[in-house]
PDB file of C-alpha atoms in Angstrom:
ATOM      1  CA  MET A  20      19.517  12.722 -12.442  1.00 73.00           C
ATOM      2  CA  LYS A  21      17.479  11.163  -9.636  1.00 72.00           C
ATOM      3  CA  GLU A  22      14.507  10.799 -12.006  1.00 78.00           C
ATOM      4  CA  ILE A  23      16.664   8.764 -14.395  1.00 81.00           C
ATOM      5  CA  ILE A  24      17.822   6.530 -11.530  1.00 73.00           C
ATOM      6  CA  ILE A  25      14.265   5.971 -10.325  1.00 72.00           C
ATOM      7  CA  GLU A  26      12.916   5.305 -13.822  1.00 75.00           C
ATOM      8  CA  THR A  27      15.738   2.817 -14.429  1.00 77.00           C
ATOM      9  CA  LEU A  28      14.923   1.037 -11.154  1.00 71.00           C
ATOM     10  CA  TYR A  29      11.278   0.870 -12.220  1.00 71.00           C
ATOM     11  CA  ARG A  30      12.184  -0.714 -15.561  1.00 72.00           C
ATOM     12  CA  ILE A  31      14.390  -3.262 -13.788  1.00 73.00           C
ATOM     13  CA  ILE A  32      11.771  -4.346 -11.250  1.00 70.00           C
ATOM     14  CA  LYS A  33       8.717  -4.160 -13.534  1.00 67.00           C
ATOM     15  CA  VAL A  34       9.042  -7.590 -15.153  1.00 65.00           C
ATOM     16  CA  PRO A  35       9.858  -9.599 -11.996  1.00 67.00           C
ATOM     17  CA  TYR A  36       7.173  -7.673 -10.077  1.00 64.00           C
ATOM     18  CA  GLN A  37       4.589  -8.434 -12.740  1.00 62.00           C
ATOM     19  CA  PHE A  38       5.589 -12.106 -12.799  1.00 62.00           C
ATOM     20  CA  LEU A  39       5.601 -12.527  -9.006  1.00 61.00           C
ATOM     21  CA  PHE A  40       2.721 -10.321  -7.888  1.00 60.00           C
ATOM     22  CA  LYS A  41       0.437  -9.510 -10.803  1.00 62.00           C
ATOM     23  CA  GLN A  42      -1.355 -12.648 -11.895  1.00 64.00           C
ATOM     24  CA  THR A  43      -4.518 -10.808 -12.906  1.00 76.00           C
ATOM     25  CA  LYS A  44      -6.022 -11.361 -16.314  1.00 81.00           C
ATOM     26  CA  ALA A  45      -5.259  -8.746 -18.961  1.00 83.00           C
ATOM     27  CA  TRP A  46      -8.247  -6.692 -20.078  1.00 91.00           C
ATOM     28  CA  ASP A  47      -7.814  -7.585 -23.747  1.00 89.00           C
ATOM     29  CA  ILE A  48      -9.184  -4.274 -24.991  1.00 93.00           C
ATOM     30  CA  THR A  49      -7.633  -1.646 -27.249  1.00 94.00           C
ATOM     31  CA  ILE A  50      -7.249   2.085 -26.810  1.00 95.00           C
ATOM     32  CA  GLN A  51      -9.740   2.560 -29.644  1.00 96.00           C
ATOM     33  CA  ASP A  52     -12.268   0.451 -27.698  1.00 97.00           C
ATOM     34  CA  PHE A  53     -11.875   2.785 -24.720  1.00 97.00           C
ATOM     35  CA  LEU A  54     -12.477   5.807 -26.911  1.00 97.00           C
ATOM     36  CA  LYS A  55     -15.788   4.334 -28.130  1.00 97.00           C
ATOM     37  CA  LEU A  56     -17.179   4.469 -24.583  1.00 98.00           C
ATOM     38  CA  PRO A  57     -19.249   7.474 -23.424  1.00 98.00           C
ATOM     39  CA  GLN A  58     -17.139  10.618 -23.130  1.00 98.00           C
ATOM     40  CA  ASP A  59     -17.770  10.980 -19.412  1.00 98.00           C
ATOM     41  CA  SER A  60     -16.858   7.351 -18.638  1.00 98.00           C
ATOM     42  CA  LEU A  61     -13.818   6.039 -16.823  1.00 98.00           C
ATOM     43  CA  GLY A  62     -12.891   4.020 -19.908  1.00 98.00           C
ATOM     44  CA  PHE A  63     -12.976   7.022 -22.232  1.00 98.00           C
ATOM     45  CA  HIS A  64     -10.844   9.060 -19.817  1.00 98.00           C
ATOM     46  CA  TYR A  65      -8.458   6.120 -19.511  1.00 98.00           C
ATOM     47  CA  GLY A  66      -8.111   5.941 -23.298  1.00 97.00           C
ATOM     48  CA  CYS A  67      -7.482   9.689 -23.468  1.00 98.00           C
ATOM     49  CA  PHE A  68      -4.847   9.382 -20.734  1.00 97.00           C
ATOM     50  CA  LEU A  69      -3.032   6.678 -22.699  1.00 97.00           C
ATOM     51  CA  LEU A  70      -3.122   8.766 -25.876  1.00 97.00           C
ATOM     52  CA  LYS A  71      -2.121  11.997 -24.143  1.00 97.00           C
ATOM     53  CA  TYR A  72       1.049  10.434 -22.765  1.00 96.00           C
ATOM     54  CA  ASN A  73       1.642   8.130 -25.750  1.00 95.00           C
ATOM     55  CA  PHE A  74       1.381   5.075 -23.485  1.00 94.00           C
ATOM     56  CA  ASN A  75       0.573   1.527 -24.472  1.00 91.00           C
ATOM     57  CA  ILE A  76      -1.706  -0.676 -22.437  1.00 91.00           C
ATOM     58  CA  GLN A  77       0.386  -2.755 -20.043  1.00 84.00           C
ATOM     59  CA  ALA A  78      -1.246  -6.179 -19.853  1.00 78.00           C
ATOM     60  CA  SER A  79      -2.234  -7.116 -16.286  1.00 76.00           C
ATOM     61  CA  LEU A  80      -1.111  -3.678 -15.064  1.00 80.00           C
ATOM     62  CA  GLU A  81      -4.022  -1.665 -16.434  1.00 91.00           C
ATOM     63  CA  GLU A  82      -5.276  -0.597 -13.028  1.00 92.00           C
ATOM     64  CA  HIS A  83      -2.069   1.332 -12.380  1.00 92.00           C
ATOM     65  CA  ASP A  84      -2.902   3.874 -15.075  1.00 95.00           C
ATOM     66  CA  VAL A  85      -6.530   3.871 -13.936  1.00 97.00           C
ATOM     67  CA  TYR A  86      -5.270   5.103 -10.552  1.00 98.00           C
ATOM     68  CA  HIS A  87      -3.659   8.032 -12.364  1.00 97.00           C
ATOM     69  CA  VAL A  88      -6.963   8.799 -14.079  1.00 98.00           C
ATOM     70  CA  ILE A  89      -9.257   8.579 -11.060  1.00 98.00           C
ATOM     71  CA  THR A  90      -6.901  10.472  -8.742  1.00 98.00           C
ATOM     72  CA  ASN A  91      -6.022  12.999 -11.471  1.00 96.00           C
ATOM     73  CA  THR A  92      -2.328  12.385 -10.918  1.00 97.00           C
ATOM     74  CA  GLY A  93       0.352  13.275 -13.450  1.00 96.00           C
ATOM     75  CA  ILE A  94       3.121  10.998 -14.636  1.00 95.00           C
ATOM     76  CA  SER A  95       6.321  12.612 -13.366  1.00 94.00           C
ATOM     77  CA  VAL A  96       8.409  10.648 -10.886  1.00 93.00           C
ATOM     78  CA  LYS A  97       7.256  12.987  -8.104  1.00 95.00           C
ATOM     79  CA  ASP A  98       3.614  12.559  -9.182  1.00 96.00           C
ATOM     80  CA  GLU A  99       4.041   8.775  -9.091  1.00 95.00           C
ATOM     81  CA  ILE A 100       5.411   8.922  -5.559  1.00 96.00           C
ATOM     82  CA  ASP A 101       2.548  11.196  -4.479  1.00 97.00           C
ATOM     83  CA  MET A 102       0.053   8.737  -5.960  1.00 97.00           C
ATOM     84  CA  GLN A 103       1.620   5.792  -4.152  1.00 97.00           C
ATOM     85  CA  PHE A 104       1.347   7.701  -0.859  1.00 98.00           C
ATOM     86  CA  TYR A 105      -2.306   8.348  -1.739  1.00 98.00           C
ATOM     87  CA  LEU A 106      -2.826   4.630  -2.377  1.00 98.00           C
ATOM     88  CA  LEU A 107      -1.079   3.700   0.882  1.00 98.00           C
ATOM     89  CA  GLY A 108      -3.437   6.047   2.701  1.00 98.00           C
ATOM     90  CA  ASN A 109      -6.307   4.298   0.944  1.00 98.00           C
ATOM     91  CA  GLY A 110      -5.116   0.952   2.314  1.00 98.00           C
ATOM     92  CA  LYS A 111      -3.077  -0.482  -0.548  1.00 97.00           C
ATOM     93  CA  LYS A 112      -0.101  -2.386   0.817  1.00 95.00           C
ATOM     94  CA  SER A 113       1.840  -3.956  -2.014  1.00 90.00           C
ATOM     95  CA  PRO A 114       5.554  -4.397  -2.579  1.00 86.00           C
ATOM     96  CA  PHE A 115       5.384  -1.818  -5.395  1.00 86.00           C
ATOM     97  CA  VAL A 116       3.794   0.787  -3.101  1.00 93.00           C
ATOM     98  CA  PHE A 117       6.524   0.307  -0.518  1.00 93.00           C
ATOM     99  CA  ILE A 118       9.325   0.326  -3.096  1.00 89.00           C
ATOM    100  CA  VAL A 119       8.098   3.611  -4.588  1.00 92.00           C
ATOM    101  CA  ILE A 120       7.506   5.187  -1.182  1.00 95.00           C
ATOM    102  CA  GLY A 121      10.930   4.126   0.063  1.00 94.00           C
ATOM    103  CA  THR A 122      12.524   5.530  -3.063  1.00 91.00           C
ATOM    104  CA  GLY A 123      10.561   8.754  -2.647  1.00 94.00           C
ATOM    105  CA  ILE A 124      11.619   9.224   0.946  1.00 94.00           C
ATOM    106  CA  LEU A 125      15.237   8.579  -0.006  1.00 92.00           C
ATOM    107  CA  PHE A 126      15.404  10.767  -3.133  1.00 92.00           C
ATOM    108  CA  TYR A 127      12.901  13.515  -2.246  1.00 94.00           C
ATOM    109  CA  PRO A 128      13.567  14.455   1.397  1.00 92.00           C
ATOM    110  CA  PHE A 129      12.112  17.947   0.940  1.00 95.00           C
ATOM    111  CA  GLU A 130       8.753  16.671  -0.291  1.00 96.00           C
ATOM    112  CA  TYR A 131       7.573  15.029   2.934  1.00 96.00           C
ATOM    113  CA  GLN A 132       4.724  17.531   3.360  1.00 97.00           C
ATOM    114  CA  SER A 133       3.406  16.698  -0.097  1.00 97.00           C
ATOM    115  CA  PHE A 134       3.718  12.974   0.578  1.00 98.00           C
ATOM    116  CA  TYR A 135       1.880  13.285   3.892  1.00 98.00           C
ATOM    117  CA  LYS A 136      -0.834  15.443   2.300  1.00 98.00           C
ATOM    118  CA  ASN A 137      -1.437  12.762  -0.330  1.00 98.00           C
ATOM    119  CA  PHE A 138      -1.405  10.014   2.290  1.00 98.00           C
ATOM    120  CA  LYS A 139      -4.123  11.918   4.204  1.00 98.00           C
ATOM    121  CA  ARG A 140      -6.155  12.421   1.006  1.00 98.00           C
ATOM    122  CA  GLY A 141      -6.011   8.671   0.436  1.00 98.00           C
ATOM    123  CA  ARG A 142      -7.238   8.025   3.978  1.00 98.00           C
ATOM    124  CA  GLU A 143     -10.135  10.423   3.478  1.00 98.00           C
ATOM    125  CA  ALA A 144     -11.271   8.566   0.357  1.00 98.00           C
ATOM    126  CA  HIS A 145     -13.377   5.436   0.648  1.00 98.00           C
ATOM    127  CA  GLN A 146     -11.399   2.321  -0.202  1.00 98.00           C
ATOM    128  CA  PHE A 147     -11.177   2.018  -3.970  1.00 97.00           C
ATOM    129  CA  TYR A 148      -7.759   0.570  -4.739  1.00 94.00           C
ATOM    130  CA  ASP A 149      -9.082  -2.993  -4.965  1.00 94.00           C
ATOM    131  CA  LEU A 150     -12.097  -2.371  -7.195  1.00 96.00           C
ATOM    132  CA  ASP A 151     -12.585  -4.263 -10.446  1.00 95.00           C
ATOM    133  CA  PHE A 152     -12.135  -1.262 -12.724  1.00 97.00           C
ATOM    134  CA  PHE A 153     -12.724  -3.323 -15.850  1.00 96.00           C
ATOM    135  CA  LYS A 154     -16.365  -3.684 -14.799  1.00 97.00           C
ATOM    136  CA  MET A 155     -16.547   0.068 -14.184  1.00 98.00           C
ATOM    137  CA  LEU A 156     -15.231   1.325 -17.531  1.00 98.00           C
ATOM    138  CA  SER A 157     -18.621   2.653 -18.635  1.00 98.00           C
ATOM    139  CA  VAL A 158     -19.324   4.406 -15.306  1.00 98.00           C
ATOM    140  CA  PRO A 159     -18.893   8.193 -15.374  1.00 98.00           C
ATOM    141  CA  LEU A 160     -15.529   9.169 -13.908  1.00 98.00           C
ATOM    142  CA  SER A 161     -17.117  11.914 -11.809  1.00 98.00           C
ATOM    143  CA  THR A 162     -19.522   9.383 -10.280  1.00 98.00           C
ATOM    144  CA  ILE A 163     -16.624   7.165  -9.213  1.00 98.00           C
ATOM    145  CA  GLN A 164     -14.732  10.118  -7.766  1.00 98.00           C
ATOM    146  CA  GLN A 165     -17.764  11.408  -5.873  1.00 98.00           C
ATOM    147  CA  THR A 166     -18.858   7.982  -4.627  1.00 98.00           C
ATOM    148  CA  PHE A 167     -15.423   7.167  -3.252  1.00 98.00           C
ATOM    149  CA  ASN A 168     -14.601  10.725  -2.123  1.00 97.00           C
ATOM    150  CA  ILE A 169     -11.547  10.835  -4.377  1.00 97.00           C
ATOM    151  CA  ARG A 170     -10.033  14.320  -4.466  1.00 91.00           C
TER     152      ARG A 170
END
């Protein structure tokens, strides 16, 4: 039940959040374009991620799913909260991060150890949350993960 509540909250805040805080230019690239990139590249893995979960590209929000790919994070509500703790540890301080973290603390009080573990993992990684991932689509995913100590 709590997953449904959280997912509903996400759907409600997504549009105003995108309008108020996400003024980045959309990548204007298709899933098929991603799949034409080298198989070890970030872009190829991103395309596979979108297909695996039957997701569409969210214009101006592409980097969110890239975070899932480079941190190897799943898509459950709990996974999303873990990833946002990881990103907070990495230095990302956005309204979305704080909304998800607040929701996680409220709805998942027995997961604090997991949240803290992911926060620490984010701190151990070199800052990556603000990279221009569009320019890195052809870079091997493993190179990005090793360079930025992403585990």
